[in-house]
XYZ file of C-alpha atoms in Angstrom:
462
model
C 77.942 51.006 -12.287
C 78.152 54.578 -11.061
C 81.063 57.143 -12.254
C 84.159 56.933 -10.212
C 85.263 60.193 -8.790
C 88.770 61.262 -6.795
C 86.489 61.707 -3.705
C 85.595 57.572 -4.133
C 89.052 56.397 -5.183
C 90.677 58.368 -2.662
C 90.143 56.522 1.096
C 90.439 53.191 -0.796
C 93.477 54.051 -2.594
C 95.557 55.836 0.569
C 94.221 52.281 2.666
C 95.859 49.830 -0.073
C 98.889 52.392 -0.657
C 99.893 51.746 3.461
C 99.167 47.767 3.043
C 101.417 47.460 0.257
C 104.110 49.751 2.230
C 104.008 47.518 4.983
C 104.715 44.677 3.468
C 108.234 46.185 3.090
C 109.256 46.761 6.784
C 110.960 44.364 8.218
C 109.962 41.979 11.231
C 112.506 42.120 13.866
C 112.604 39.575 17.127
C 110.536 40.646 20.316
C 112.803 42.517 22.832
C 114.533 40.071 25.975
C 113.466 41.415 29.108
C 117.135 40.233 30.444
C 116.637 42.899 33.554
C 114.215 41.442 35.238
C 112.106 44.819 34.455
C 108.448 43.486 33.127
C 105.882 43.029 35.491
C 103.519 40.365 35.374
C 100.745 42.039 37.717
C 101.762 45.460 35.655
C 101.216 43.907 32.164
C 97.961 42.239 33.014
C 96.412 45.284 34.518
C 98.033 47.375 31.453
C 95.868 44.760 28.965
C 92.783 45.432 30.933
C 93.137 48.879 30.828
C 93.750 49.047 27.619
C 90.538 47.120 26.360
C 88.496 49.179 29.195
C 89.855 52.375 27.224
C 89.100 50.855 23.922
C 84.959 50.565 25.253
C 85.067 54.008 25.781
C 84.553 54.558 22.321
C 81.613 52.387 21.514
C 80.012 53.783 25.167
C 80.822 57.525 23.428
C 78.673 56.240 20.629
C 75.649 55.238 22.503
C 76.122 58.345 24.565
C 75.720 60.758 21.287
C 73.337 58.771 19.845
C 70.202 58.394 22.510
C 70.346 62.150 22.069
C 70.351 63.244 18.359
C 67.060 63.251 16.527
C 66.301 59.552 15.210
C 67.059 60.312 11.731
C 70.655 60.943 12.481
C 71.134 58.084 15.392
C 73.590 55.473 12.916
C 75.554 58.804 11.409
C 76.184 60.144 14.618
C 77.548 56.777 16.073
C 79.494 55.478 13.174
C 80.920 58.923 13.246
C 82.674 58.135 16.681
C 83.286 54.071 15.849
C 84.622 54.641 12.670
C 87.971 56.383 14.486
C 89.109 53.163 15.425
C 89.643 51.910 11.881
C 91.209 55.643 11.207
C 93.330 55.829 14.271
C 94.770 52.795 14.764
C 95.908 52.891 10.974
C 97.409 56.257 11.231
C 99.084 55.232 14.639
C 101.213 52.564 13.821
C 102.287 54.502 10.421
C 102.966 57.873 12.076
C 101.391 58.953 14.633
C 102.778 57.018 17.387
C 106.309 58.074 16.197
C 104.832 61.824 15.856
C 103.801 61.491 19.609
C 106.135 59.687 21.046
C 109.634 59.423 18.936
C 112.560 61.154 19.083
C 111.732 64.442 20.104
C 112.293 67.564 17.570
C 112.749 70.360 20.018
C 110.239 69.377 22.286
C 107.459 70.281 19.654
C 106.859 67.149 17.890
C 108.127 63.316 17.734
C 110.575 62.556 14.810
C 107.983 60.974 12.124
C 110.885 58.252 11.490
C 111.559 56.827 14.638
C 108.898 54.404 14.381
C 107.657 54.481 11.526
C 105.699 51.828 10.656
C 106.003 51.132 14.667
C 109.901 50.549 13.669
C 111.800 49.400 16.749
C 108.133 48.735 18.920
C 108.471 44.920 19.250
C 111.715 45.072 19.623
C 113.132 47.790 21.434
C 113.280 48.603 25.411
C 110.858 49.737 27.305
C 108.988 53.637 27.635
C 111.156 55.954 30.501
C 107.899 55.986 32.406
C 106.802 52.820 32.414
C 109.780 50.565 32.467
C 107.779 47.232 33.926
C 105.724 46.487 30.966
C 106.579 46.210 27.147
C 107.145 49.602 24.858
C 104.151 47.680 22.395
C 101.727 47.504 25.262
C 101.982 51.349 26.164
C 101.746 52.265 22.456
C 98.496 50.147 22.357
C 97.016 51.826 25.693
C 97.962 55.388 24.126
C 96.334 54.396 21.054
C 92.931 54.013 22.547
C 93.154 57.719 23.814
C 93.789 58.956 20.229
C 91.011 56.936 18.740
C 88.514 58.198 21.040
C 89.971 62.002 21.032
C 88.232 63.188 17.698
C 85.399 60.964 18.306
C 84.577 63.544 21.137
C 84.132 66.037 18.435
C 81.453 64.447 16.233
C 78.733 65.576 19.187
C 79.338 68.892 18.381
C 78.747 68.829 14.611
C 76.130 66.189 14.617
C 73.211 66.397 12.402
C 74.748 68.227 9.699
C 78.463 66.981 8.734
C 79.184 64.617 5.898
C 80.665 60.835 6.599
C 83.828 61.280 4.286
C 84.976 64.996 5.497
C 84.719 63.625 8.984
C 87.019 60.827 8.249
C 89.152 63.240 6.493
C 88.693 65.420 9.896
C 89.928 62.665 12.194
C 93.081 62.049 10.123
C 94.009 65.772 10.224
C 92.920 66.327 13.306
C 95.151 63.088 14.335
C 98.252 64.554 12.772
C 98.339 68.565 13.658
C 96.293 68.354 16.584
C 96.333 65.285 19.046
C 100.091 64.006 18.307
C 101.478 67.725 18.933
C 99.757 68.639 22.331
C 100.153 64.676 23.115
C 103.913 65.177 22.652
C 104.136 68.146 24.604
C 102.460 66.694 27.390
C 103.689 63.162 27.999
C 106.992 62.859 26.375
C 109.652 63.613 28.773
C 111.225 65.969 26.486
C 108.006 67.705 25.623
C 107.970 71.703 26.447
C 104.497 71.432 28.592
C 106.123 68.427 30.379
C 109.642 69.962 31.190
C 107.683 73.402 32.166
C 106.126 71.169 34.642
C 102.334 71.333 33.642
C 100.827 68.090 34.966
C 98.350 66.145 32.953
C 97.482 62.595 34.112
C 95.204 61.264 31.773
C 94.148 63.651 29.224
C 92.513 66.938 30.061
C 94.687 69.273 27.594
C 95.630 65.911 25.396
C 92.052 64.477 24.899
C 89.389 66.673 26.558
C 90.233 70.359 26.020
C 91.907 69.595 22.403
C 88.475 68.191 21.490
C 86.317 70.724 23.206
C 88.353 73.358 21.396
C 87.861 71.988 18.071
C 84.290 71.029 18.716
C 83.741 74.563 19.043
C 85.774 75.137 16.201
C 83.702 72.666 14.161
C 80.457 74.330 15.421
C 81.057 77.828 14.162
C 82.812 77.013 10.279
C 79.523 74.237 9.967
C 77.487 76.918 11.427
C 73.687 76.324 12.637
C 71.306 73.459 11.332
C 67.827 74.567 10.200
C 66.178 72.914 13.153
C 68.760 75.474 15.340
C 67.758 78.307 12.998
C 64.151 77.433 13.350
C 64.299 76.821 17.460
C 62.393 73.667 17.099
C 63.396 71.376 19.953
C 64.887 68.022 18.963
C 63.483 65.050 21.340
C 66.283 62.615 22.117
C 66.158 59.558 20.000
C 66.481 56.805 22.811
C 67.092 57.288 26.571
C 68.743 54.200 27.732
C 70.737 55.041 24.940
C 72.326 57.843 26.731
C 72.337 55.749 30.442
C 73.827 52.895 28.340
C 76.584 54.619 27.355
C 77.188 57.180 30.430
C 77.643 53.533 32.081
C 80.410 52.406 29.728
C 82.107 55.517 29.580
C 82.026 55.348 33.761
C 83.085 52.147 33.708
C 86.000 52.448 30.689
C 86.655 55.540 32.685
C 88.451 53.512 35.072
C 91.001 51.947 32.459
C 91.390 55.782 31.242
C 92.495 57.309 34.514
C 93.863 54.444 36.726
C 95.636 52.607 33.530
C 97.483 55.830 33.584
C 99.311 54.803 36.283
C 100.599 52.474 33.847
C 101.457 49.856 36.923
C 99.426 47.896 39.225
C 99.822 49.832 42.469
C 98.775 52.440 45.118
C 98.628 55.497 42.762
C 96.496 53.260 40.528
C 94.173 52.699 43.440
C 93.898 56.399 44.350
C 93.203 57.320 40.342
C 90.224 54.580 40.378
C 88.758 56.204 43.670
C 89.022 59.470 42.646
C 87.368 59.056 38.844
C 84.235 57.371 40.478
C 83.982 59.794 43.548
C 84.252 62.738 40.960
C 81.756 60.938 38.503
C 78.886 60.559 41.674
C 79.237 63.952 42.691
C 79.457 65.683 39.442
C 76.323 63.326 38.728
C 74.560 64.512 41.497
C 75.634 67.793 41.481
C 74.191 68.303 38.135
C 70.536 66.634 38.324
C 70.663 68.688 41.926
C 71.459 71.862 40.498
C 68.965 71.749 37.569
C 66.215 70.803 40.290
C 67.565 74.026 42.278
C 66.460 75.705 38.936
C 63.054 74.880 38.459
C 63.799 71.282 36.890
C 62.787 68.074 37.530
C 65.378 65.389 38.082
C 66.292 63.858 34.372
C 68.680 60.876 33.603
C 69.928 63.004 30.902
C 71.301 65.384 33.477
C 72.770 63.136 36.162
C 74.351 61.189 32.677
C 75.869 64.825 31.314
C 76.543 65.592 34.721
C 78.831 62.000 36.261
C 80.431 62.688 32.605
C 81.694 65.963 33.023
C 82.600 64.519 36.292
C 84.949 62.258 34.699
C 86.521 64.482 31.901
C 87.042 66.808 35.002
C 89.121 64.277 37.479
C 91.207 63.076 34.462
C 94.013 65.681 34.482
C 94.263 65.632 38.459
C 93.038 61.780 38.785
C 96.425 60.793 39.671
C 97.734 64.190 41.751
C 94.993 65.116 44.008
C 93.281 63.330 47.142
C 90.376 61.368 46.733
C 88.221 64.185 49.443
C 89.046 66.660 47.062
C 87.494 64.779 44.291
C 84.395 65.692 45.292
C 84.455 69.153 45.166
C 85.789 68.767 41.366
C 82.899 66.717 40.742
C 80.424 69.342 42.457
C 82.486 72.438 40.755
C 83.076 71.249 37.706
C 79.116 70.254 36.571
C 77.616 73.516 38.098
C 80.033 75.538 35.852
C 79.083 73.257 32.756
C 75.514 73.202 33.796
C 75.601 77.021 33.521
C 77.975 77.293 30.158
C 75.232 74.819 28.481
C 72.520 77.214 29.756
C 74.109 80.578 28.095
C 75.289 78.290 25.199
C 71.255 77.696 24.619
C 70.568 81.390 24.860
C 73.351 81.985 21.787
C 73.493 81.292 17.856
C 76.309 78.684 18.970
C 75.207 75.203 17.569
C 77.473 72.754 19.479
C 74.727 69.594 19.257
C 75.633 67.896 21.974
C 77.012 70.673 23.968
C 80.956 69.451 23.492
C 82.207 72.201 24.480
C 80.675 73.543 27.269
C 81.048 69.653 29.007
C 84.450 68.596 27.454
C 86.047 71.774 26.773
C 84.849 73.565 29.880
C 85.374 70.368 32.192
C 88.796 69.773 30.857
C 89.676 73.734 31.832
C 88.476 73.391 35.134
C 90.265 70.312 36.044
C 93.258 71.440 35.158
C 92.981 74.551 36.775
C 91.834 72.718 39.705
C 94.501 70.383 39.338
C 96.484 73.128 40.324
C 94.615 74.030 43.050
C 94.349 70.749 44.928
C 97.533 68.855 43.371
C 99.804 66.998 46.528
C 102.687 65.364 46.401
C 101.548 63.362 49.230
C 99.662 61.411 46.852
C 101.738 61.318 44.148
C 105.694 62.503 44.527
C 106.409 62.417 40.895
C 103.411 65.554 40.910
C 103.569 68.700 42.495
C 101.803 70.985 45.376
C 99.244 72.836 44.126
C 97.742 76.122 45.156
C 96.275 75.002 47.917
C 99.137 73.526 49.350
C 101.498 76.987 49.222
C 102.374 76.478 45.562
C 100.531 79.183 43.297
C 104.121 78.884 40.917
C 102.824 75.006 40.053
C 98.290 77.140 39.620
C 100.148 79.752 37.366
C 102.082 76.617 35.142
C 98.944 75.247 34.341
C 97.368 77.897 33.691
C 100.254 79.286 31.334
C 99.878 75.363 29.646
C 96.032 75.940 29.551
C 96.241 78.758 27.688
C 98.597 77.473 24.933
C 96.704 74.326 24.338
C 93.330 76.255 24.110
C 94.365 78.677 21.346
C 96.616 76.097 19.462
C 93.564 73.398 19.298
C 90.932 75.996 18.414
C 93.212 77.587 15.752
C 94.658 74.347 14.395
C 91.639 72.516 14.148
C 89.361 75.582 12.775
C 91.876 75.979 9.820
C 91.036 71.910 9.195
C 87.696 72.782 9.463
C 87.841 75.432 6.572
C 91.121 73.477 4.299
C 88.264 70.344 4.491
C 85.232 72.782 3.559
C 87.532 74.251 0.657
C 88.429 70.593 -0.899
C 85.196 68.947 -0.323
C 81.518 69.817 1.156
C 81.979 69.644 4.846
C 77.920 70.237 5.391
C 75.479 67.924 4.015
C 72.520 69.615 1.613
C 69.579 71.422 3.202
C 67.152 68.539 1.735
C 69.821 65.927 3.103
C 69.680 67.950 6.684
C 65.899 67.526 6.559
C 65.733 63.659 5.567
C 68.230 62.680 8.046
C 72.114 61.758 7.915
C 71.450 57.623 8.303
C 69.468 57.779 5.188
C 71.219 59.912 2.981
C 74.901 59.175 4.496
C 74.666 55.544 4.660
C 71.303 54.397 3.275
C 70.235 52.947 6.950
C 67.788 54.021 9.389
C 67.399 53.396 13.154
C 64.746 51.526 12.889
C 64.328 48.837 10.070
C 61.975 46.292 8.433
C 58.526 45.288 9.446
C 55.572 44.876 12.060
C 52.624 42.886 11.258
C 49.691 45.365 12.435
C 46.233 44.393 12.790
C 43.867 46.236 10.397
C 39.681 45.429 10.267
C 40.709 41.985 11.537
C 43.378 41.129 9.767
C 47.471 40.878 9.904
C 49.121 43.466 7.573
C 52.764 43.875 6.974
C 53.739 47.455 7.242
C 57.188 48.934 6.653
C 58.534 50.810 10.174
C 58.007 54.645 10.301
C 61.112 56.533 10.099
């Protein structure tokens, strides 16, 4: 049996430590709905939603893994799957209450509110979404925190240890997501009583994890291969067109779910997340042709995802014509931030933060451009409308989520590095992370090959 070390115990140890806590909180009856408030049509569309969000994350994994090297294919997906064990752990112990509780100055949820998800079952429904039950919108924010630091493994792929990654996502969880997630969408949140509008996630999920991607990127530094300029072939293709077509289609859940009700402004959030998608899609593979390219499925798939992460702060605030010029906008600026990032020492992998962290800027920025109340009367004009007080708000709420995400989530970066090796070995780098990481490959077992007339078994190349 091999040694046991505090780095082994640890994760196992924390895991049984919240079981055996739990088995101390008491179970209290389901809340009576004696208003009249619940909708039926609300809560069914809420479920879906919810489960269309939660596919996301498995779509995010094929997504990052067509297009590492084949080596790293299974490190780089577990990577994003394995937030959903983290997350949803973390969430109903803290997290929820840190995002959502009783509000400590508008900076953070009171960690005792619901801890343990104290008072979910049983207590009344959220402000905003008084038709459907307080445990239902705790699930559907849930799958927006599990998939948040999964954005970030695309930027440190190739290079970053399995168990400081899981350490990352808890951290990252705790002093990164539930803060900007409570300034944003609790009513007593400073963002949301400055009146910076965010429908679905572009600070919470999109530039928080673009920020620390980058983050990530420069305290991992470059791989070898980076150093070295040797060009990594993608791994598997339909990979990537697999999971741009999940994402799309979770997409939908993300942004219209948001609505959290089955009606109108859901309808316009839908329309405007696939109208974005096609013409940041197009835009893309267009613009790359425009350049000297030929027309790649990699770049329409970058291209209809940026899309999305663009539309998601405004997906509920602007006009569904307008939607196309975010798509159009929004993947010729990432387009040409992945270009320059190519020409630098930056190693972001998978080009995070030039598509996440750059799309989520520019669609909140144009959010308040081309916000209208016309669609949505809870919003606010934007720019474009006579309202350059709502462009500068955004901008002012841009800027602070930016520089606390990047600075936040670089010091995890360096507190993980101090207590444990973030980066694998250089001979680990060079045999790949599924091997070394988690004693797997991409491919496995073997093909009977035919060899001076005869059937051989051989073992599958790496």
């Amino acid at each position: 049996m091999k040694k046991m070390t505090i780095q082994k115990i640890a994760p196992f140890a924390a895991l049984v430590a919240v079981a055996l806590a739990a088995l101390f909180i008491p179970s209290l009856p389901n809340y009576t709905d004696t208003a009249g408030a619940y909708s039926a049509a609300d809560i069914t569309w809420i479920l879906v939603a919810t489960a269309l969000v939660f596919l996301m994350t498995p779509g995010l994994a094929f997504f990052y893994g067509g297009m590492v090297h084949r080596k790293n294919v299974i490190s780089t997906m577990i990577k994003s799957v394995v937030a959903t064990g983290v997350v949803s752990i973390l969430w109903v112990t803290v997290v929820y209450s840190l995002c959502f509780g009783e509000s400590i100055g508008g900076f953070i949820g009171n960690p005792s509110t619901h801890l343990f998800f104290k008072g979910i079952n049983s207590g009344a429904p959220w402000s905003l979404a008084p038709s459907i039950p307080i445990t239902l919108f705790a699930l559907f924010q849930l799958m927006f925190a599990i998939i948040t630091p999964g954005l970030v493994v695309g930027a440190v792929a190739e290079r970053i240890k399995f168990t400081s990654y899981i350490v990352f996502i808890a951290l990252f969880s705790l002093l990164v997501y539930a803060p900007i997630a409570h300034w944003t969408w609790h009513p007593e949140g400073f963002l949301f009583k400055m009146g910076a509008l965010d429908f679905a996630g572009g600070t919470v999920v999109h530039i928080s994890a673009g920020c620390a991607a980058l983050a990530g990127a420069l305290v991992l530094k470059r791989r070898q291969a980076h150093v070295d300029q040797k060009e990594i072939p993608p791994a598997n293709i339909p990979y990537v067109l697999i999971g741009t077509g999940l994402l799309w289609f979770g997409w939908f859940g993300f942004n219209a779910g948001s609505a959290l009700g089955a009606n109108t402004l859901a309808v316009s959030a839908f329309a405007t997340t696939n109208t974005a998608a096609a013409a940041a899609g197009l835009s893309w593979m267009f613009f790359d042709v425009l350049r000297g390219k030929k027309p790649s499925v990699l770049g329409f798939c970058i291209g209809a995802v940026v899309g999305l992460v663009a539309i998601t702060p405004g997906a509920g605030f602007v006009a569904i014509p307008q939607s196309i010029f975010i798509g159009v906008i929004s993947a010729i600026i990432s387009n040409i931030a992945v270009y320059y990032k190519s020409k630098s020492k930056l190693d972001d992998t998978l080009d995070v933060f030039p598509c996440h962290g750059i799309g989520g800027i520019v669609g909140m920025l144009l959010t308040g451009i081309f916000a209208t109340k016309t669609v949505n009367s809870a919003g606010a004009d934007g720019l474009f409308y006579g309202n350059p007080t709502f462009f500068f708000t955004q901008l002012k709420a841009l800027g602070i989520v930016v520089a606390y995400s990047f600075v936040v989530s670089y010091g995890i970066f360096k507190f993980i590095n101090f207590i444990l090796p973030l980066r694998v070995s250089s001979e680990e780098e060079l045999l790949g992370l599924d091997a070394t990481q988690h004693n797997e490959k991409y491919v496995q077992g073997t093909l009977l090959v035919e060899e001076n007339g005869y059937l051989k078994e051989s073992m599958l190349a790496d």
